[in-house]
Short mmCIF file of C-alpha atoms in Angstrom, two decimals:
data_model
loop_
_atom_site.label_atom_id
_atom_site.label_comp_id
_atom_site.label_asym_id
_atom_site.label_seq_id
_atom_site.Cartn_x
_atom_site.Cartn_y
_atom_site.Cartn_z
CA MET A 1 0.00 0.00 0.00
CA ALA A 2 1.12 3.53 -0.58
CA SER A 3 3.04 4.86 2.38
CA ARG A 4 3.92 8.47 2.38
CA ALA A 5 6.08 9.96 5.07
CA PRO A 6 3.91 11.98 7.46
CA ALA A 7 4.19 15.53 6.20
CA ALA A 8 5.04 18.16 8.76
CA THR A 9 3.86 21.44 7.36
CA SER A 10 6.82 23.69 7.82
CA ARG A 11 7.64 26.67 5.67
CA LEU A 12 11.04 25.26 4.84
CA MET A 13 9.52 22.10 3.36
CA VAL A 14 6.85 23.75 1.20
CA GLY A 15 9.25 24.87 -1.48
CA PHE A 16 10.82 21.45 -1.64
CA ARG A 17 7.50 19.74 -1.82
CA LYS A 18 6.31 21.96 -4.67
CA TRP A 19 9.45 21.19 -6.60
CA TYR A 20 9.02 17.47 -5.96
CA TYR A 21 5.36 17.56 -7.00
CA ASN A 22 6.23 19.15 -10.30
CA ALA A 23 9.17 16.80 -10.80
CA CYS A 24 6.85 13.76 -10.40
CA GLY A 25 5.19 14.79 -13.60
CA PHE A 26 1.72 13.28 -13.22
CA ASN A 27 0.28 16.76 -12.97
CA LYS A 28 1.20 17.26 -16.63
CA PHE A 29 -1.49 14.71 -17.46
CA GLY A 30 -3.98 16.57 -15.30
CA LEU A 31 -3.93 13.94 -12.57
CA MET A 32 -4.05 14.33 -8.82
CA ARG A 33 -1.96 12.42 -6.32
CA ASP A 34 -4.78 10.09 -5.30
CA ASP A 35 -5.47 9.18 -8.93
CA THR A 36 -2.08 7.53 -9.11
CA ILE A 37 -2.37 5.43 -5.98
CA ASN A 38 -1.73 1.70 -6.38
CA GLU A 39 -5.09 -0.10 -6.22
CA ASP A 40 -4.91 -2.83 -3.64
CA THR A 41 -7.97 -4.21 -1.76
CA ASP A 42 -8.13 -1.38 0.77
CA VAL A 43 -7.88 1.25 -1.93
CA LYS A 44 -10.51 -0.50 -4.01
CA GLU A 45 -12.92 -0.43 -1.06
CA ALA A 46 -12.17 3.24 -0.44
CA ILE A 47 -12.84 4.04 -4.10
CA ARG A 48 -16.15 2.16 -3.84
CA ARG A 49 -17.13 4.50 -1.02
CA LEU A 50 -16.43 7.71 -2.88
CA PRO A 51 -19.44 9.96 -3.46
CA GLU A 52 -20.69 9.79 -7.02
CA GLN A 53 -19.41 13.21 -8.10
CA VAL A 54 -15.89 12.63 -6.83
CA TYR A 55 -15.81 9.19 -8.41
CA ASN A 56 -16.92 10.55 -11.78
CA ASP A 57 -14.26 13.27 -11.67
CA ARG A 58 -11.61 10.67 -10.90
CA MET A 59 -12.70 8.50 -13.81
CA PHE A 60 -12.63 11.47 -16.15
CA ARG A 61 -9.12 12.43 -15.14
CA LEU A 62 -7.88 8.87 -15.53
CA LYS A 63 -9.44 8.53 -18.97
CA ARG A 64 -7.98 11.83 -20.11
CA ALA A 65 -4.55 10.82 -18.85
CA LEU A 66 -4.70 7.43 -20.57
CA ASP A 67 -5.74 9.10 -23.78
CA LEU A 68 -2.86 11.59 -23.60
CA SER A 69 -0.38 8.86 -22.77
CA MET A 70 -1.51 6.88 -25.81
CA LYS A 71 -1.05 9.91 -28.03
CA GLN A 72 2.33 10.65 -26.40
CA GLN A 73 1.17 14.16 -25.53
CA ILE A 74 0.80 16.22 -22.39
CA LEU A 75 -1.62 18.97 -21.49
CA PRO A 76 -0.77 22.63 -22.19
CA LYS A 77 0.98 24.21 -19.24
CA ASP A 78 -2.00 26.21 -18.04
CA GLN A 79 -4.02 22.99 -17.57
CA TRP A 80 -1.47 21.17 -15.43
CA THR A 81 -2.73 20.38 -11.89
CA LYS A 82 -1.23 22.92 -9.53
CA TYR A 83 0.22 21.91 -6.18
CA GLU A 84 -2.35 24.06 -4.37
CA GLU A 85 -5.26 22.52 -6.28
CA ASP A 86 -4.31 18.93 -5.53
CA VAL A 87 -6.94 17.57 -3.14
CA HIS A 88 -6.22 14.33 -1.30
CA TYR A 89 -9.82 13.22 -1.72
CA LEU A 90 -9.24 9.55 -1.13
CA GLU A 91 -7.30 9.88 2.10
CA PRO A 92 -10.20 10.06 4.62
CA TYR A 93 -11.95 7.07 3.05
CA LEU A 94 -8.73 5.09 2.85
CA GLU A 95 -7.92 5.79 6.49
CA GLU A 96 -11.34 4.61 7.55
CA VAL A 97 -11.01 1.41 5.54
CA MET A 98 -7.63 0.71 7.08
CA CYS A 99 -8.93 1.34 10.60
CA GLU A 100 -11.80 -1.04 10.04
CA ARG A 101 -9.49 -3.72 8.73
CA LYS A 102 -7.16 -3.33 11.69
CA GLU A 103 -10.13 -3.59 14.06
CA LYS A 104 -11.20 -6.85 12.44
CA GLU A 105 -7.68 -8.21 12.71
CA GLU A 106 -7.51 -7.25 16.39
CA TRP A 107 -10.74 -9.08 17.10
CA ALA A 108 -9.60 -12.11 15.14
CA LYS A 109 -6.47 -12.32 17.24
CA LYS A 110 -8.37 -12.61 20.52
CA PHE B 1 -19.62 -23.12 51.70
CA TRP B 2 -22.37 -25.15 50.13
CA LYS B 3 -24.68 -24.45 53.06
CA THR B 4 -24.29 -20.68 52.84
CA LYS B 5 -25.12 -20.77 49.15
CA VAL B 6 -28.41 -22.46 49.87
CA VAL B 7 -29.30 -19.89 52.48
CA SER B 8 -28.62 -16.94 50.20
CA LEU B 9 -30.79 -18.43 47.45
CA SER B 10 -33.78 -18.75 49.71
CA GLN B 11 -33.21 -15.26 51.03
CA ARG B 12 -33.42 -13.98 47.51
CA SER B 13 -36.68 -15.70 46.84
CA THR B 14 -38.35 -14.07 49.82
CA GLN B 15 -37.21 -10.58 48.83
CA ARG B 16 -40.11 -8.59 47.54
CA LEU B 17 -39.97 -7.50 43.94
CA HIS B 18 -39.32 -3.82 43.74
CA ASP B 19 -42.15 -1.76 42.46
CA MET B 20 -41.99 0.05 39.19
CA ALA B 21 -40.04 3.24 39.49
CA VAL B 22 -40.61 6.03 37.01
CA SER B 23 -38.75 9.31 36.92
CA LYS B 24 -38.13 12.13 34.51
CA LEU B 25 -34.70 13.56 33.89
CA PRO B 26 -34.13 17.27 33.25
CA SER B 27 -33.44 16.55 29.59
CA GLY B 28 -37.00 15.33 29.25
CA LEU B 29 -36.09 11.67 29.10
CA LEU B 30 -38.43 9.37 31.00
CA VAL B 31 -36.72 6.59 32.88
CA ALA B 32 -38.54 3.58 34.25
CA SER B 33 -37.27 0.39 35.78
CA LEU B 34 -38.47 -2.74 37.45
CA GLU B 35 -36.00 -4.74 39.47
CA ASN B 36 -37.12 -8.33 39.19
CA TYR B 37 -33.77 -9.94 40.07
CA SER B 38 -33.73 -11.73 36.79
CA PRO B 39 -30.32 -12.97 35.59
CA VAL B 40 -30.97 -11.30 32.25
CA SER B 41 -31.41 -7.56 32.04
CA LYS B 42 -33.62 -6.15 29.38
CA ILE B 43 -33.34 -2.50 28.44
CA GLY B 44 -35.61 -0.81 25.98
CA VAL B 45 -35.36 2.61 24.42
CA PHE B 46 -38.76 3.74 23.22
CA VAL B 47 -38.80 6.66 20.83
CA LYS B 48 -41.77 8.48 19.42
CA ALA B 49 -40.51 7.89 15.92
CA GLY B 50 -42.98 5.57 14.35
CA SER B 51 -44.22 5.71 10.79
CA ARG B 52 -46.84 8.29 11.70
CA TYR B 53 -44.13 10.92 11.99
CA GLU B 54 -42.96 10.47 8.41
CA THR B 55 -43.70 13.33 6.06
CA ALA B 56 -44.57 13.13 2.38
CA GLU B 57 -40.92 13.77 1.46
CA ASN B 58 -39.45 10.99 3.52
CA LEU B 59 -41.98 8.16 3.41
CA GLY B 60 -40.25 4.94 4.24
CA VAL B 61 -37.53 6.48 6.38
CA THR B 62 -38.62 4.49 9.44
CA HIS B 63 -38.26 1.26 7.49
CA ILE B 64 -34.67 2.18 6.69
CA LEU B 65 -33.99 3.29 10.24
CA ARG B 66 -35.35 0.02 11.51
CA LEU B 67 -32.88 -1.86 9.32
CA ALA B 68 -30.05 0.57 9.98
CA SER B 69 -29.79 0.04 13.70
CA ASN B 70 -26.70 -2.12 13.47
CA LEU B 71 -24.72 0.26 11.28
CA THR B 72 -21.71 2.29 12.23
CA THR B 73 -22.19 4.86 14.95
CA LYS B 74 -19.96 7.68 16.07
CA GLY B 75 -18.65 5.66 18.98
CA ALA B 76 -18.42 2.16 17.58
CA SER B 77 -18.24 0.65 14.13
CA ALA B 78 -20.84 -1.81 12.92
CA PHE B 79 -18.34 -4.62 13.24
CA ARG B 80 -17.58 -3.70 16.82
CA ILE B 81 -21.23 -3.47 17.81
CA CYS B 82 -21.89 -6.90 16.39
CA ARG B 83 -18.85 -8.57 17.91
CA GLY B 84 -19.11 -6.72 21.19
CA LEU B 85 -22.67 -7.84 21.73
CA GLU B 86 -21.91 -11.38 20.61
CA ALA B 87 -18.98 -11.56 22.99
CA VAL B 88 -21.20 -11.15 26.04
CA GLY B 89 -24.17 -13.01 24.64
CA ALA B 90 -26.38 -9.97 24.36
CA SER B 91 -28.90 -9.33 21.63
CA LEU B 92 -30.17 -6.08 20.19
CA SER B 93 -33.44 -5.93 18.32
CA VAL B 94 -35.46 -3.15 16.80
CA THR B 95 -39.21 -3.09 16.40
CA SER B 96 -41.19 -0.28 14.97
CA SER B 97 -44.87 0.40 15.06
CA ARG B 98 -46.88 3.26 13.73
CA GLU B 99 -46.14 5.32 16.82
CA HIS B 100 -42.95 4.07 18.37
CA MET B 101 -39.53 2.79 17.53
CA VAL B 102 -38.28 0.35 20.12
CA TYR B 103 -34.67 -0.68 20.56
CA SER B 104 -34.41 -3.52 23.02
CA LEU B 105 -31.24 -5.01 24.36
CA ASP B 106 -31.04 -8.24 26.36
CA CYS B 107 -27.85 -8.88 28.20
CA PRO B 108 -26.64 -10.84 31.19
CA ARG B 109 -26.97 -8.77 34.33
CA ASP B 110 -23.28 -8.52 35.02
CA ASP B 111 -22.42 -7.15 31.60
CA PHE B 112 -24.98 -4.38 31.75
CA GLU B 113 -22.49 -1.50 31.88
CA GLY B 114 -20.46 -2.64 28.90
CA THR B 115 -23.33 -3.26 26.54
CA MET B 116 -25.14 -0.03 27.37
CA GLU B 117 -22.49 1.83 25.41
CA TYR B 118 -23.66 0.15 22.22
CA LEU B 119 -27.30 0.94 22.87
CA ILE B 120 -26.53 4.57 23.57
CA ASN B 121 -24.48 4.84 20.40
CA VAL B 122 -27.19 3.30 18.27
CA THR B 123 -29.97 5.47 19.59
CA THR B 124 -28.20 8.80 19.92
CA ALA B 125 -25.31 8.90 17.51
CA PRO B 126 -25.66 6.89 14.36
CA ASP B 127 -23.30 7.82 11.58
CA PHE B 128 -25.29 7.38 8.43
CA LYS B 129 -22.65 6.31 5.96
CA PRO B 130 -23.88 6.37 2.36
CA TRP B 131 -22.24 3.10 1.36
CA GLU B 132 -23.70 1.23 4.33
CA LEU B 133 -27.13 2.54 3.43
CA SER B 134 -26.90 1.42 -0.16
CA ASP B 135 -25.86 -2.00 1.11
CA LEU B 136 -29.18 -2.07 2.99
CA LEU B 137 -31.21 -2.00 -0.20
CA PRO B 138 -31.46 -5.78 -0.64
CA ARG B 139 -32.80 -6.10 2.92
CA VAL B 140 -35.49 -3.52 2.24
CA LYS B 141 -36.54 -5.45 -0.83
CA ILE B 142 -36.67 -8.73 1.06
CA ASP B 143 -38.81 -7.13 3.78
CA LYS B 144 -41.22 -5.81 1.20
CA ALA B 145 -41.37 -9.09 -0.66
CA VAL B 146 -42.23 -10.96 2.53
CA ALA B 147 -44.91 -8.41 3.36
CA ASP B 148 -46.40 -8.67 -0.11
CA GLN B 149 -46.75 -12.41 0.30
CA SER B 150 -48.87 -12.05 3.39
CA PRO B 151 -52.48 -10.97 2.89
CA GLN B 152 -52.86 -10.16 6.58
CA ILE B 153 -50.15 -7.52 6.48
CA GLY B 154 -51.46 -6.20 3.19
CA VAL B 155 -55.00 -5.82 4.42
CA LEU B 156 -53.88 -4.07 7.62
CA GLU B 157 -51.67 -1.60 5.81
CA LYS B 158 -54.40 -0.85 3.28
CA LEU B 159 -56.92 -0.33 6.07
CA HIS B 160 -54.78 2.32 7.67
CA GLU B 161 -54.12 3.93 4.34
CA ALA B 162 -57.83 4.08 3.64
CA ALA B 163 -58.89 5.15 7.10
CA TYR B 164 -56.68 8.15 7.72
CA LYS B 165 -55.73 11.23 5.81
CA ASN B 166 -52.26 11.61 7.29
CA ALA B 167 -49.92 10.35 9.99
CA LEU B 168 -51.45 6.98 10.73
CA SER B 169 -52.03 6.33 7.03
CA ASN B 170 -48.28 5.95 6.50
CA SER B 171 -47.28 2.39 5.86
CA LEU B 172 -44.78 0.56 8.01
CA TYR B 173 -42.93 -0.43 4.88
CA CYS B 174 -41.04 1.73 2.44
CA PRO B 175 -43.26 2.57 -0.54
CA ASP B 176 -42.04 1.38 -3.93
CA HIS B 177 -41.20 4.81 -5.26
CA MET B 178 -38.93 5.55 -2.31
CA VAL B 179 -36.88 2.36 -2.34
CA GLY B 180 -33.33 3.47 -3.01
CA LYS B 181 -34.19 7.14 -2.75
CA ILE B 182 -33.99 7.58 1.00
CA SER B 183 -30.77 9.53 1.39
CA VAL B 184 -28.52 10.34 4.29
CA ASP B 185 -30.14 13.77 4.52
CA HIS B 186 -33.60 12.26 4.96
CA LEU B 187 -32.34 10.03 7.72
CA GLN B 188 -30.45 12.76 9.49
CA GLN B 189 -33.36 15.13 9.37
CA PHE B 190 -35.83 12.56 10.62
CA PHE B 191 -33.38 11.59 13.32
CA ALA B 192 -32.84 15.18 14.44
CA ASN B 193 -36.55 15.88 14.53
CA ASN B 194 -37.67 12.79 16.34
CA TYR B 195 -34.89 11.29 18.39
CA THR B 196 -34.87 13.98 21.03
CA SER B 197 -34.69 13.21 24.73
CA ALA B 198 -38.14 14.55 25.35
CA ARG B 199 -39.58 11.95 23.00
CA MET B 200 -37.73 9.00 24.45
CA ALA B 201 -38.26 6.65 27.33
CA LEU B 202 -35.66 4.33 28.75
CA VAL B 203 -37.10 1.24 30.39
CA GLY B 204 -35.14 -1.40 32.26
CA LEU B 205 -36.14 -4.80 33.56
CA GLY B 206 -33.79 -6.56 35.91
CA VAL B 207 -31.71 -3.50 36.67
CA SER B 208 -31.67 -1.10 39.56
CA HIS B 209 -33.23 2.29 39.05
CA ALA B 210 -30.00 4.07 39.89
CA ALA B 211 -28.13 2.21 37.15
CA VAL B 212 -30.75 3.07 34.56
CA MET B 213 -30.77 6.72 35.62
CA LYS B 214 -27.02 6.87 35.14
CA VAL B 215 -27.40 5.51 31.63
CA GLY B 216 -30.23 7.94 31.00
CA GLU B 217 -28.03 10.90 31.78
CA GLN B 218 -26.00 10.14 28.67
CA PHE B 219 -29.06 10.63 26.54
CA PHE B 220 -29.12 14.38 26.51
CA SER B 221 -29.87 15.85 23.17
CA THR B 222 -29.83 19.45 22.10
CA HIS B 223 -32.18 19.02 19.18
CA THR B 224 -35.71 20.25 19.43
CA GLY B 225 -38.24 18.12 17.67
CA ALA B 226 -40.74 19.30 15.12
CA GLY B 227 -44.38 18.96 16.06
CA ALA B 228 -46.44 16.21 14.51
CA PRO B 229 -49.94 16.55 13.10
CA GLY B 230 -52.84 14.74 14.75
CA ALA B 231 -54.33 11.85 12.84
CA VAL B 232 -57.50 12.66 10.92
CA TYR B 233 -59.90 9.82 10.24
CA ARG B 234 -61.61 9.85 6.90
CA GLY B 235 -63.09 6.47 6.24
CA GLY B 236 -62.50 5.07 2.78
CA GLU B 237 -62.10 1.88 0.92
CA LEU B 238 -59.20 0.08 -0.71
CA ARG B 239 -59.55 -3.15 -2.59
CA VAL B 240 -56.71 -5.25 -3.92
CA GLN B 241 -57.68 -7.84 -6.47
CA SER B 242 -55.10 -10.54 -6.14
CA GLY B 243 -56.87 -13.73 -7.16
CA GLY B 244 -56.66 -16.87 -5.11
CA GLY B 245 -59.50 -18.64 -3.43
CA LEU B 246 -59.91 -16.58 -0.32
CA VAL B 247 -60.97 -13.08 0.56
CA HIS B 248 -59.46 -11.21 3.50
CA ALA B 249 -61.70 -8.32 4.43
CA LEU B 250 -61.21 -5.84 7.22
CA LEU B 251 -64.07 -3.54 8.07
CA ALA B 252 -63.49 -0.88 10.70
CA CYS B 253 -64.73 2.35 12.17
CA GLU B 254 -62.92 4.95 14.21
CA GLY B 255 -62.49 3.64 17.71
CA ALA B 256 -61.05 5.20 20.82
CA ALA B 257 -57.61 6.46 21.73
CA ALA B 258 -55.43 4.32 23.96
CA GLY B 259 -55.99 4.71 27.67
CA SER B 260 -59.47 6.19 27.49
CA ALA B 261 -62.46 4.52 29.09
CA GLU B 262 -64.00 4.12 25.66
CA ALA B 263 -60.97 2.09 24.60
CA ASN B 264 -61.72 -0.40 27.35
CA ALA B 265 -65.30 -0.67 26.15
CA PHE B 266 -64.07 -1.40 22.64
CA SER B 267 -61.66 -4.04 23.92
CA VAL B 268 -64.43 -5.75 25.85
CA LEU B 269 -66.64 -5.61 22.76
CA GLN B 270 -63.81 -7.13 20.79
CA ARG B 271 -63.54 -10.06 23.19
CA LEU B 272 -67.30 -10.40 23.18
CA LEU B 273 -67.41 -10.77 19.44
CA GLY B 274 -64.53 -13.19 19.48
CA VAL B 275 -60.82 -13.08 18.83
CA GLY B 276 -60.08 -16.58 17.77
CA PRO B 277 -60.44 -19.93 19.44
CA HIS B 278 -59.41 -20.13 23.06
CA VAL B 279 -59.18 -23.88 22.88
CA LYS B 280 -56.92 -25.29 20.21
CA ARG B 281 -58.88 -26.95 17.45
CA GLY B 282 -62.04 -26.10 19.31
CA SER B 283 -65.22 -24.97 17.67
CA ASN B 284 -65.00 -21.40 18.95
CA ILE B 285 -68.28 -21.45 20.81
CA THR B 286 -67.75 -18.24 22.69
CA SER B 287 -67.18 -16.18 19.60
CA LYS B 288 -70.38 -14.52 18.49
CA LEU B 289 -68.94 -13.80 15.09
CA SER B 290 -67.95 -17.38 14.39
CA GLN B 291 -71.30 -18.72 15.50
CA GLY B 292 -73.23 -16.17 13.51
CA ILE B 293 -71.28 -16.89 10.37
CA ALA B 294 -71.56 -20.64 10.80
CA LYS B 295 -75.33 -20.19 10.63
CA ALA B 296 -75.18 -17.96 7.59
CA THR B 297 -73.21 -20.12 5.23
CA ALA B 298 -72.88 -23.83 4.81
CA GLN B 299 -69.59 -23.54 3.04
CA PRO B 300 -66.56 -24.30 5.11
CA PHE B 301 -64.69 -21.09 5.65
CA ASP B 302 -61.09 -21.59 6.44
CA VAL B 303 -60.25 -19.45 9.34
CA SER B 304 -62.23 -16.95 11.18
CA ALA B 305 -63.92 -13.78 11.72
CA THR B 306 -62.25 -11.98 14.54
CA ALA B 307 -62.92 -8.60 15.95
CA PHE B 308 -60.12 -6.21 15.28
CA SER B 309 -59.07 -3.36 17.48
CA ALA B 310 -56.12 -1.02 17.29
CA THR B 311 -55.47 1.93 19.54
CA TYR B 312 -53.09 4.81 19.05
CA SER B 313 -52.35 7.82 21.14
CA ASP B 314 -55.01 10.01 19.56
CA SER B 315 -57.25 7.66 17.66
CA GLY B 316 -58.10 4.03 17.18
CA LEU B 317 -59.74 1.56 14.87
CA PHE B 318 -62.30 -1.05 15.69
CA GLY B 319 -63.92 -3.57 13.45
CA VAL B 320 -64.16 -7.03 12.09
CA TYR B 321 -61.58 -9.06 10.19
CA VAL B 322 -63.12 -11.77 8.07
CA ILE B 323 -61.43 -14.45 6.02
CA SER B 324 -63.76 -16.42 3.82
CA GLN B 325 -64.06 -18.35 0.60
CA ALA B 326 -64.31 -16.03 -2.37
CA ASP B 327 -67.88 -17.04 -3.35
CA SER B 328 -69.42 -16.62 0.06
CA ALA B 329 -67.70 -13.37 1.01
CA ARG B 330 -70.91 -11.35 0.77
CA GLU B 331 -72.89 -13.63 3.08
CA VAL B 332 -70.08 -13.96 5.58
CA ILE B 333 -69.42 -10.24 5.85
CA ASN B 334 -73.11 -9.49 6.18
CA ALA B 335 -73.46 -12.12 8.89
CA ALA B 336 -70.54 -10.60 10.78
CA MET B 337 -72.12 -7.15 10.54
CA ALA B 338 -75.40 -8.60 11.74
CA GLN B 339 -73.74 -9.92 14.86
CA VAL B 340 -72.33 -6.53 15.76
CA THR B 341 -75.64 -4.89 15.02
CA ALA B 342 -77.28 -7.37 17.38
CA VAL B 343 -74.99 -6.26 20.17
CA ALA B 344 -75.67 -2.63 19.32
CA GLU B 345 -79.36 -3.29 19.72
CA GLY B 346 -78.69 -4.54 23.21
CA SER B 347 -78.82 -8.33 22.93
CA LEU B 348 -76.02 -8.79 25.38
CA THR B 349 -76.33 -11.08 28.37
CA ALA B 350 -74.59 -10.40 31.65
CA GLU B 351 -72.86 -13.74 31.34
CA ASP B 352 -71.39 -12.79 27.97
CA LEU B 353 -70.17 -9.53 29.42
CA THR B 354 -68.41 -11.10 32.39
CA ARG B 355 -66.90 -13.71 30.15
CA ALA B 356 -65.57 -11.07 27.76
CA LYS B 357 -64.18 -9.02 30.64
CA THR B 358 -62.47 -12.02 32.21
CA GLN B 359 -60.96 -13.00 28.87
CA LEU B 360 -59.65 -9.49 28.34
CA MET B 361 -58.15 -9.32 31.83
CA ALA B 362 -56.58 -12.75 31.44
CA ASP B 363 -55.09 -11.86 28.07
CA TYR B 364 -53.66 -8.63 29.44
CA LEU B 365 -52.15 -10.24 32.52
CA MET B 366 -50.73 -13.11 30.53
CA SER B 367 -49.08 -10.73 28.11
CA LEU B 368 -47.23 -9.24 31.07
CA GLU B 369 -45.80 -12.62 32.00
CA SER B 370 -43.17 -12.57 29.29
CA SER B 371 -40.37 -10.08 29.54
CA GLU B 372 -40.98 -8.79 26.00
CA GLY B 373 -44.63 -8.18 26.73
CA LEU B 374 -43.83 -6.50 30.01
CA LEU B 375 -41.16 -4.28 28.50
CA GLU B 376 -43.44 -3.23 25.69
CA GLU B 377 -46.32 -2.46 28.01
CA LEU B 378 -44.11 -0.44 30.36
CA GLY B 379 -42.47 1.47 27.57
CA VAL B 380 -45.63 2.38 25.74
CA GLN B 381 -47.40 3.44 28.92
CA VAL B 382 -44.51 5.50 30.20
CA LEU B 383 -43.97 7.18 26.87
CA SER B 384 -47.60 8.01 26.22
CA SER B 385 -48.68 9.08 29.67
CA GLY B 386 -45.52 9.60 31.69
CA THR B 387 -46.64 7.23 34.41
CA TYR B 388 -47.26 3.58 34.86
CA SER B 389 -50.58 2.07 35.88
CA SER B 390 -50.14 -1.18 37.73
CA PRO B 391 -51.92 -4.28 36.47
CA GLN B 392 -54.40 -3.94 39.33
CA THR B 393 -55.42 -0.49 38.14
CA VAL B 394 -55.83 -1.72 34.59
CA THR B 395 -57.90 -4.74 35.57
CA GLN B 396 -60.07 -2.55 37.76
CA SER B 397 -60.77 -0.20 34.89
CA ILE B 398 -61.63 -3.16 32.68
CA ASP B 399 -64.01 -4.41 35.34
CA ALA B 400 -65.68 -1.05 35.48
CA VAL B 401 -66.93 -1.38 31.91
CA ALA B 402 -70.72 -1.70 32.00
CA SER B 403 -72.91 -3.36 29.41
CA SER B 404 -74.23 0.05 28.40
CA ASP B 405 -70.67 1.09 27.44
CA VAL B 406 -70.29 -1.97 25.28
CA VAL B 407 -73.65 -1.39 23.61
CA LYS B 408 -72.65 2.22 22.96
CA ALA B 409 -69.39 1.08 21.41
CA ALA B 410 -71.22 -1.36 19.13
CA LYS B 411 -73.67 1.38 18.15
CA LYS B 412 -70.75 3.60 17.26
CA PHE B 413 -69.49 0.92 14.93
CA VAL B 414 -72.86 0.46 13.28
CA GLU B 415 -73.57 4.14 12.80
CA SER B 416 -70.22 5.71 12.01
CA LYS B 417 -68.47 6.02 8.68
CA LYS B 418 -66.73 2.79 7.99
CA THR B 419 -63.48 1.92 6.31
CA MET B 420 -62.91 -1.27 4.44
CA SER B 421 -59.96 -2.97 2.90
CA CYS B 422 -60.10 -6.27 1.13
CA TYR B 423 -57.63 -8.51 -0.52
CA GLY B 424 -58.21 -11.57 -2.65
CA HIS B 425 -60.70 -12.65 -5.26
CA LEU B 426 -63.20 -9.85 -4.93
CA ALA B 427 -65.97 -10.71 -7.37
CA ASN B 428 -68.51 -11.41 -4.65
CA THR B 429 -67.28 -8.96 -2.03
CA PRO B 430 -69.55 -6.06 -1.19
CA PHE B 431 -68.39 -2.46 -1.23
CA VAL B 432 -68.47 -0.54 2.00
CA ASP B 433 -71.50 1.47 0.95
CA GLU B 434 -73.47 -1.71 0.25
CA LEU B 435 -73.18 -2.93 3.82
#
């Protein structure tokens, strides 16, 4: 599962993180961070729980990115996802799914 | 060691049962308890959130709430509620009627504290998660399918729909057009309006009053409920042609509200007319309806005519429920009406009256023998009137019913605007205005 280092929001790190975000390059396809997450069982369950609107937006972005990748193109610079606009929409659902799974495992141990 | 055990057991058996204790907390919550030293505690939360409080926008929300009681709450996930209750051997069940929603929890006495947390979470802080609600959809459909199979349920629901203009006309089941459309907003709004402390009663059997009060203090709620309209009787007719060989017909008039003296008269009249055989496989001699119908038609009719009575906080229904073969429906229903008319004209012997009264008292007292019956009776009484009348008081008020009251009740049935609902093969079934 995707494990990101817990981000401490400090003013020193923001510049670095912006640079890293742009260096990753997925924003050139118009994707957000949570669109690129590796889909294991937890993530699949979290995606199932997304509200309809958010889910449709995600699907659109993925389709657009796949289309661009097939054509070997990227979006024009003004349409790239900006660091500030990137919403970690999946994170709350994913956390909840992981908590529930851990709870089940705890019970099973007893 | 063995000797002292024996002594303490016999001591316990001579201890008097505590009386019912009822108190009201500042939040408006009514708390009642009866310490009967049972090894199993039974706690019920009664909420005035029955189907009568649904509005036109959220019809069916009580059906969903009834099924949603085991879902995730703010304090415990659905998984934890299920496993936590299983671990101690407790069981949580939800019943809903037209007026009340009842959450009842049985648990061993010693585990009372631990399991209360789950009950409190379920009744005060459910977390309506959209994906859990959409997973409920198959259960709603199963419930409805089972109800559709049963003519008794169908005829009762249709009767209420035909009899009232609002409130009590709402069905206990989610209507077809709302299946899948009840959203989290509907549920939250209904919850906020109806699950307020002032509309709840907490009843405990087999627990001390102090323990129940302590639990009750966690039930404070800052919501203020919306008012509910009174039920307006209109009297109508609904017929469902469904084929088959039988006709289920339910013919009723507006009866009396629960707890009034008139309600007792109607109940006695109900027993007088007959509510089903008292002796298994017997010939139902004491039932006036059965005897009257047996004279009217030579055809074997499968089950019965029983008198039907339902009471709610501000209204009631009283009438006759007849099941007959499709061809003889007209004769059977007319014979049943004739019996009630006979009582209305005063042909009522003193012996019949005492028999009906004794049967009613016996039925009432026997229903209090089981812990479910007792809990339900306590809860409904405490929630509707704020106090509890002991069985002695109730039996005395039943005894006080005179034959003139019963005759008056029967006259009311004969003269007032009737409601009818029938289900089955209706070719030979009269309309309500033909009776």
